[in-house]
Structure formats: structure tokens, C-alpha cells
Short mmCIF file of C-alpha atoms and ligand atoms in Angstrom, two decimals:
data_model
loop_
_atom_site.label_atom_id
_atom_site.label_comp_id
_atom_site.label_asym_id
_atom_site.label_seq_id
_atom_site.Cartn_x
_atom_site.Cartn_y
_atom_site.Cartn_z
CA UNK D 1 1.35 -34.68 6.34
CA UNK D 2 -0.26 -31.93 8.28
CA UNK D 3 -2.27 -30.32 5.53
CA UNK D 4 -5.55 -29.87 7.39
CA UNK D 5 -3.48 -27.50 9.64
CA UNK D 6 -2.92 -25.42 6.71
CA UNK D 7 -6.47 -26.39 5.16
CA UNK D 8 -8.07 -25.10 8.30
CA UNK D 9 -5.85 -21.87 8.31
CA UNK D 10 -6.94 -20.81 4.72
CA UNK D 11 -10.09 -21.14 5.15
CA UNK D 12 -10.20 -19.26 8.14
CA UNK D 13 -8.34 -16.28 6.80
CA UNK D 14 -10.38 -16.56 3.56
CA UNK D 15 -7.67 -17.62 0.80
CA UNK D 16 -8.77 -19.92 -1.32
CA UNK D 17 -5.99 -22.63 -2.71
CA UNK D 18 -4.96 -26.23 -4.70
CA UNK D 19 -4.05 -28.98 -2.91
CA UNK D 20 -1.15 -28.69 -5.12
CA UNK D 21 0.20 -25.12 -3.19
CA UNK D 22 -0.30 -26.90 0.46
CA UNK D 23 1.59 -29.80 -0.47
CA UNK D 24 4.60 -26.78 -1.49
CA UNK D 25 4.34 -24.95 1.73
CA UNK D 26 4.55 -28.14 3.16
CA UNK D 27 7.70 -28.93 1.31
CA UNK D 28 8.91 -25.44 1.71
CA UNK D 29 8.60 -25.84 5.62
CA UNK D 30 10.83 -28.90 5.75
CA UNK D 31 13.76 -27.75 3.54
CA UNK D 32 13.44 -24.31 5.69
CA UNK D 33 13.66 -25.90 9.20
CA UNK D 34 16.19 -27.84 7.93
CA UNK D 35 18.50 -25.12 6.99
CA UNK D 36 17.86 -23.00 9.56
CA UNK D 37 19.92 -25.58 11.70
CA UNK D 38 22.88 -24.46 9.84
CA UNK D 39 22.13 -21.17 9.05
CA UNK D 40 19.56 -18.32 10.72
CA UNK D 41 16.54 -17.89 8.51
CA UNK D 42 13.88 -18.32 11.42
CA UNK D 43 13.77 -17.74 15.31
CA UNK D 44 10.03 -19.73 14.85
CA UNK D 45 10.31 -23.83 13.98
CA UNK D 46 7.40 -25.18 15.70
CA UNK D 47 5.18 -26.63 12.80
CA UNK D 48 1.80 -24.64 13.84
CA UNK D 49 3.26 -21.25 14.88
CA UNK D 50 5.15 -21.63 11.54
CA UNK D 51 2.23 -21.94 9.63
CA UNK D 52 0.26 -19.37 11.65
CA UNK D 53 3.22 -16.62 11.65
CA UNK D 54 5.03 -17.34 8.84
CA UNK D 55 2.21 -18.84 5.88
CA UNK D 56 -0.62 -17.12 6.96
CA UNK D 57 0.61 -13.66 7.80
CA UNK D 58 2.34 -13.65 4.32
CA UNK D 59 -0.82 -14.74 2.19
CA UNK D 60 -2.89 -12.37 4.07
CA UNK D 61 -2.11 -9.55 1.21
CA UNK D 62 -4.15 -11.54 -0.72
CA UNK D 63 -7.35 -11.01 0.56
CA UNK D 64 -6.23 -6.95 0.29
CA UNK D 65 -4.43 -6.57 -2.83
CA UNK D 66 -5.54 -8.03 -6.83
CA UNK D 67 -2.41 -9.52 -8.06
CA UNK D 68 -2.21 -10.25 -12.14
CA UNK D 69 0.13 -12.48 -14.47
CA UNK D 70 1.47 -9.61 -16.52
CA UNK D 71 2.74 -8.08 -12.79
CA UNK D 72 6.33 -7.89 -11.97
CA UNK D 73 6.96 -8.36 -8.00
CA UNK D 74 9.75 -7.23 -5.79
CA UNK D 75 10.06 -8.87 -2.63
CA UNK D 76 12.85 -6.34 -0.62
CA UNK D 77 15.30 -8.15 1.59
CA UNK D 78 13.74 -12.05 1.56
CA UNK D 79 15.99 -13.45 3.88
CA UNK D 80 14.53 -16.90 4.31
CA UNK D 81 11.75 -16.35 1.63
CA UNK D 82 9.16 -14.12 3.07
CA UNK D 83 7.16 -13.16 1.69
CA UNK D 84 7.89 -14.00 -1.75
CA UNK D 85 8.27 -18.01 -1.97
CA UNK D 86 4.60 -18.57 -0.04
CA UNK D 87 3.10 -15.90 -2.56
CA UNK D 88 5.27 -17.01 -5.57
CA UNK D 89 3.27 -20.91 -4.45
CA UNK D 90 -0.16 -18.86 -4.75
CA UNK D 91 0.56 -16.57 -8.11
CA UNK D 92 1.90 -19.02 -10.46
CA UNK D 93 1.62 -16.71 -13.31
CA UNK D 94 3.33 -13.72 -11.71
CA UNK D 95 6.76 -12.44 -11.72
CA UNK D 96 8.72 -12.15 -8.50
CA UNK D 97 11.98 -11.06 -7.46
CA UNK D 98 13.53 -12.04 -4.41
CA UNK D 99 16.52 -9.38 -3.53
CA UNK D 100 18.73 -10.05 -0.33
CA UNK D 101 22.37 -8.34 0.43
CA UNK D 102 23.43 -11.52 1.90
CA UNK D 103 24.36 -14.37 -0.82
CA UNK D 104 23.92 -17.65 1.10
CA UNK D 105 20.02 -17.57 1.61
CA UNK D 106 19.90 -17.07 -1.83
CA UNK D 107 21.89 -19.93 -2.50
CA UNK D 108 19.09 -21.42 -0.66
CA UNK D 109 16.69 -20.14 -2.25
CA UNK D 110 17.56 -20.82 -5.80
CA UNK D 111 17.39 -24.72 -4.39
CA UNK D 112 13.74 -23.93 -2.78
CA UNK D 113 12.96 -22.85 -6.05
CA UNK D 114 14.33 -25.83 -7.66
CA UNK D 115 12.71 -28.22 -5.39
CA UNK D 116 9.46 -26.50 -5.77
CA UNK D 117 9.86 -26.35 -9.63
CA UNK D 118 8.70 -22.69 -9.20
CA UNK D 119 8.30 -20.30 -12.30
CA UNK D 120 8.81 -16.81 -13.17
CA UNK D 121 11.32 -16.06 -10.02
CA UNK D 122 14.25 -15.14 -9.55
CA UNK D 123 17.01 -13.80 -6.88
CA UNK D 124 19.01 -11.11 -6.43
CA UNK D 125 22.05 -10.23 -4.64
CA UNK D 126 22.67 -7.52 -3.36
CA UNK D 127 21.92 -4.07 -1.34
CA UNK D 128 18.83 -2.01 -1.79
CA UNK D 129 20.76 0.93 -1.69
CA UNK D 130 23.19 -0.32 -4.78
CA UNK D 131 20.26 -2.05 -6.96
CA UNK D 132 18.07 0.68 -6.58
CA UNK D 133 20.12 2.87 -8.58
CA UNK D 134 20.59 0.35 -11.52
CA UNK D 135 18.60 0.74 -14.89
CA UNK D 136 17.56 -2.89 -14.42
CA UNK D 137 15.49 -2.52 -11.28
CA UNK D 138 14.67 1.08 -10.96
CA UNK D 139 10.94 2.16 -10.71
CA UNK D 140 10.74 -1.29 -12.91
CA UNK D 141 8.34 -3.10 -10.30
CA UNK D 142 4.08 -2.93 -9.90
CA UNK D 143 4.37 -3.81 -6.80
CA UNK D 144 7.18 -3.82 -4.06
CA UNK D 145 6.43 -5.97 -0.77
CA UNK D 146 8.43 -6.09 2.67
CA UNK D 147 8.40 -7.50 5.61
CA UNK D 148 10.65 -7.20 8.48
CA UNK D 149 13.52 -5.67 7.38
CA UNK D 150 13.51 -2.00 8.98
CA UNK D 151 11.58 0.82 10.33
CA UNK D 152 8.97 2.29 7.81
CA UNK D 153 10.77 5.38 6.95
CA UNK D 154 14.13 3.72 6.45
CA UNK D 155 12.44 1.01 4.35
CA UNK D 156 10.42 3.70 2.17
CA UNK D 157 13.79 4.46 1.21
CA UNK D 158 15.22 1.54 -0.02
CA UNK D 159 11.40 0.20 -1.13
CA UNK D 160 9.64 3.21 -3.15
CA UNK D 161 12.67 3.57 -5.82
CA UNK D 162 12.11 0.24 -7.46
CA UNK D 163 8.28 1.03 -7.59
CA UNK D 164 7.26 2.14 -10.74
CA UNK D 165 5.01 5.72 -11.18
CA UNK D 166 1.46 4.49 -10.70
CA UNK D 167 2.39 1.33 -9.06
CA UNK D 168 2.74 0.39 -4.79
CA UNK D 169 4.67 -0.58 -2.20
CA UNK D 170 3.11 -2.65 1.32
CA UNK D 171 4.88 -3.04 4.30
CA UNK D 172 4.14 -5.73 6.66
CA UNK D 173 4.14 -4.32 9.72
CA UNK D 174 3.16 -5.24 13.58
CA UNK D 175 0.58 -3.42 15.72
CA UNK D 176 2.96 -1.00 15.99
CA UNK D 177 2.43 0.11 12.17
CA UNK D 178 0.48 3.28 13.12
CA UNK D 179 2.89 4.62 14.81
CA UNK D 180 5.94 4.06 12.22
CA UNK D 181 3.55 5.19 9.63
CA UNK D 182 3.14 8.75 11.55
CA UNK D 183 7.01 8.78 11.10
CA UNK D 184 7.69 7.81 7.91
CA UNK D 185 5.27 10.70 6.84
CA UNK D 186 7.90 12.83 5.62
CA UNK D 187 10.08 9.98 4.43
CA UNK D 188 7.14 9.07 2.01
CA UNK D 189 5.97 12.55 0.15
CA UNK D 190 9.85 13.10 -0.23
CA UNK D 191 10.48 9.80 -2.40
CA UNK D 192 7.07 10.47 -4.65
CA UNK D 193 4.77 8.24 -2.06
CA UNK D 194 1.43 9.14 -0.90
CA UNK D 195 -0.15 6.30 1.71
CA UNK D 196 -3.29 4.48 -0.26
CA UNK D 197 -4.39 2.79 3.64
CA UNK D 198 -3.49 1.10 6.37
CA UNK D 199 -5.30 -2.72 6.64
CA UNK D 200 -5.16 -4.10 10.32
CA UNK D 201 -5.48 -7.72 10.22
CA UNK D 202 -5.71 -10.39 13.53
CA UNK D 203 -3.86 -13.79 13.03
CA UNK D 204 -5.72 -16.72 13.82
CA UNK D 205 -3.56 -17.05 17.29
CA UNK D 206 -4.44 -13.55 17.84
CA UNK D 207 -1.22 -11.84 16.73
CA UNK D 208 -2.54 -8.14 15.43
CA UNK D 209 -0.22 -6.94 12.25
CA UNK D 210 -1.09 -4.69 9.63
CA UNK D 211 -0.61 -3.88 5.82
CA UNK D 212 0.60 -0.21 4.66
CA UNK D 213 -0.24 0.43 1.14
CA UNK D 214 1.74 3.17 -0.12
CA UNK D 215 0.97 3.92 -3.88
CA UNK D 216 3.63 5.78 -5.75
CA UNK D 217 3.07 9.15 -7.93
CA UNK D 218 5.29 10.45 -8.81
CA UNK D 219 9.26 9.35 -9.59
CA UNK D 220 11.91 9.51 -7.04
CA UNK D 221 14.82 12.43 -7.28
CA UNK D 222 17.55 10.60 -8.29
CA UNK D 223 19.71 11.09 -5.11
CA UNK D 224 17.37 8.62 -2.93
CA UNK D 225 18.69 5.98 -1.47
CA UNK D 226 21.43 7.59 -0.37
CA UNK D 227 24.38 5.46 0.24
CA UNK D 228 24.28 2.33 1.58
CA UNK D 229 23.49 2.54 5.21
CA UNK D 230 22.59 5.69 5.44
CA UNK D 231 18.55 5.39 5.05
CA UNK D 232 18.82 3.25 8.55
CA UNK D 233 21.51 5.33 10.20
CA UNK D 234 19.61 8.41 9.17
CA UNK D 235 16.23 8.58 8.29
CA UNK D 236 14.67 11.26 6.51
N1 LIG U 301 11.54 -10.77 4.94
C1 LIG U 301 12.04 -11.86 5.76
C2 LIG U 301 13.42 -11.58 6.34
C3 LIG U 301 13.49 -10.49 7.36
S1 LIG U 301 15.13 -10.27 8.00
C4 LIG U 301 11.04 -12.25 6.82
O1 LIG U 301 9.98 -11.64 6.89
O2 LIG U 301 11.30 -13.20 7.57
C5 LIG U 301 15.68 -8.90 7.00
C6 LIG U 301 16.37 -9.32 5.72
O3 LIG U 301 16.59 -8.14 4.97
C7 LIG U 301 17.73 -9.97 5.96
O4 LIG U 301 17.82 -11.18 5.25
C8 LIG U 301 18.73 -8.94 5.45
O5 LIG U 301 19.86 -9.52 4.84
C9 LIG U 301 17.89 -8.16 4.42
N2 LIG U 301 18.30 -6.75 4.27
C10 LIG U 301 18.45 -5.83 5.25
N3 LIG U 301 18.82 -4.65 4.75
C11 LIG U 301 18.94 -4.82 3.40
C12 LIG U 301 19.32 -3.95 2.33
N4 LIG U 301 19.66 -2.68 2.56
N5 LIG U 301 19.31 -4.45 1.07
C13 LIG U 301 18.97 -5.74 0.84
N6 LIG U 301 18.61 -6.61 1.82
C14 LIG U 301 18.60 -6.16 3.08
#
């Protein structure tokens, strides 16, 4: 066990935890590096950069954002669980949804969930493109979170649909956020956005990244996403 690693993480970023949730991560780690010999979930492996990168760039949000039980949680395009299954570990009590268009890591997820005897998650298959315009998932979440899975304006897109009126949507970006932000501008007041603020953070390692809040207010015209593909190929 490595916990202090992770002890000494949290409490330098500020997050406050159970022994219980380190021992997951822990556990979480494991059955992730051990996939990801079979299957690519993760270019990093290395125990502390994984906990530095990975854990404590994806628990960050909480020291921004006040999460609640009654909240339902979309975590856009998962891939190996991030950020959902580290913030799922944290949020016992609130409803997440991990969506991915490719079916094996959620095969692997559903056993990361088993393992961890998580509650109140589930996955999703599928493109954001597809779900978005299904009565099940449409402008149904509080709270849509990303990380990694295109450029801002693209990923307003696919993100701000499944955001219900009144609710938000944070991108994890890089310290290149302010930038993508300045282009997504348009993408944003078109699908009912309006940016809340932009929360630079520094990774204990030094790694600069940042948190876009984007609150939605209004509902989406029905035509957005446009077909699958499309968003990326041609942003608005
Ligand atoms: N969020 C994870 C994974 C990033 S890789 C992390 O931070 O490590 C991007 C993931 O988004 C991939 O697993 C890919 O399958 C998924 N993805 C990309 N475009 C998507 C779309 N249009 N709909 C659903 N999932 C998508």
C-alpha cells in the first residue's frame, strides 16, 4: 500500500477524504494498469504520476464546484474512467453516468464498478451525437463533466445538450484552455451556454490545467449535435 502518496496529495490540494475512498483509488489503479496491458486506457502507468495526473487532476473540481445527492452526473466520453469513477469514490450519494462510444471500456468499467461495489452509476454506450438526441438523456443532467475528449467548441456540442436549463457543463482543460475558450465563443451562445469562469489550477508536479464552467440558459435548438462527426469535423 502506497496510501500516504495519495494521503499527502489530498491534503495538499485541499480535498478532504475516508480512508475507505484511498483504499478504492488504490484498487481502481491496479485493475486499470492491469487492463491497460491489453487494452489502451492510459499512456501514464507509473504509480505517482498516476496519482498526480490522473487522481488529483480529476478531484480537483471539488474544491470548485458543490456537488449534492439528489444531482444527476454525466461524465462525456469516460474512456478509462475519468473523471467519473475517482469522483463517483468521493460522492457516494450522487448519480453518475459514464457514456463512451466504444463498448469494451465499458465492459471494464461495469467490472470496476463491481469490484468497487460502487452505487448510483451506471454506463452508457454509445455516441454523444446519437444519445444526445434521446428523451432519456437530453437536457436530463445538473451537471455534465469532460475531460480530454476534443477541442472546446466541438465538445460544447456534444456536452451542453444533455445539460439541463439552469444546470453546467466543465471542461477539463490544459493551459491551453484560454485559448480554446476564445474559440468556442460562438460554439457556446449558439447551444444556450454562457461561460460562468475559467478556474486555473497547478498540479502538485507543476502541471498547469484549468476548469471551464459553462452554465446553461437556455435549451438547445433541436438540430445540435449535428450528426455524428460532424461537431469535430466542423465546428461551429
Ligand atoms: N475522459 C478520459 C478519456 C479521454 S479519451 C480521460 O480523461 O482519460 C476520449 C474518450 O472519449 C475515448 O474513450 C472516446 O471513445 C470517447 N469519445 C470520443 N468522442 C466521443 C463521442 N462523440 N461520443 C462518445 N464518446 C466519445
Amino acid at each position: 500500500m502506497k496510501n500516504s502518496t495519495l494521503e499527502n496529495l489530498l491534503s495538499e490540494i485541499g480535498i478532504e477524504y475516508r480512508k475507505e475512498y484511498l483504499e478504492k483509488l488504490e484498487r481502481f489503479y491496479f485493475l486499470l494498469t492491469e487492463k491497460n496491458r491489453h487494452m489502451n486506457l492510459t499512456a501514464i502507468t507509473e504509480y505517482d504520476e498516476f496519482m498526480r495526473k490522473h487522481f488529483a487532476d480529476c478531484l480537483v473540481v471539488l474544491k470548485f464546484q458543490s456537488f449534492s445527492a439528489g444531482q444527476r452526473i454525466l461524465d462525456l466520453g469516460t474512456g478509462g474512467g475519468f473523471p467519473g469513477i475517482p469522483l463517483k469514490i468521493f460522492l457516494p450519494e450522487t448519480e453518475f453516468v459514464l457514456m463512451d462510444s466504444v463498448r469494451k471500456k465499458l465492459v471494464f468499467l461495469e467490472d470496476v464498478i463491481n469490484e468497487l461495489a460502487l452505487k448510483n452509476i451506471s454506463v452508457v454506450h454509445g455516441r454523444a451525437e446519437d444519445l444526445a438526441h434521446s428523451g432519456e438523456y437530453r437536457e436530463q443532467f445538473d451537471l455534465v463533466l469532460s475531460r480530454a475528449v476534443s477541442n472546446l467548441s466541438s465538445l460544447s456540442e456534444l456536452a451542453l445538450p444533455f445539460v439541463k436549463t439552469g444546470g453546467r457543463f466543465i471542461s477539463y482543460k490544459g493551459d491551453n484552455g484560454k485559448d480554446e475558450l476564445l474559440r468556442a465563443d460562438n460554439a457556446i451562445s449558439v447551444l444556450g451556454g454562457r461561460v460562468e469562469i475559467l478556474n486555473e489550477y497547478v498540479l502538485p508536479g507543476g502541471d498547469r490545467r484549468c476548469l471551464i464552467f459553462i452554465n446553461k440558459e437556455k435549451k438547445c435548438p433541436m438540430k445540435y449535435p449535428r450528426k455524428a462527426g460532424t461537431p469535430t469535423r466542423e465546428p461551429l
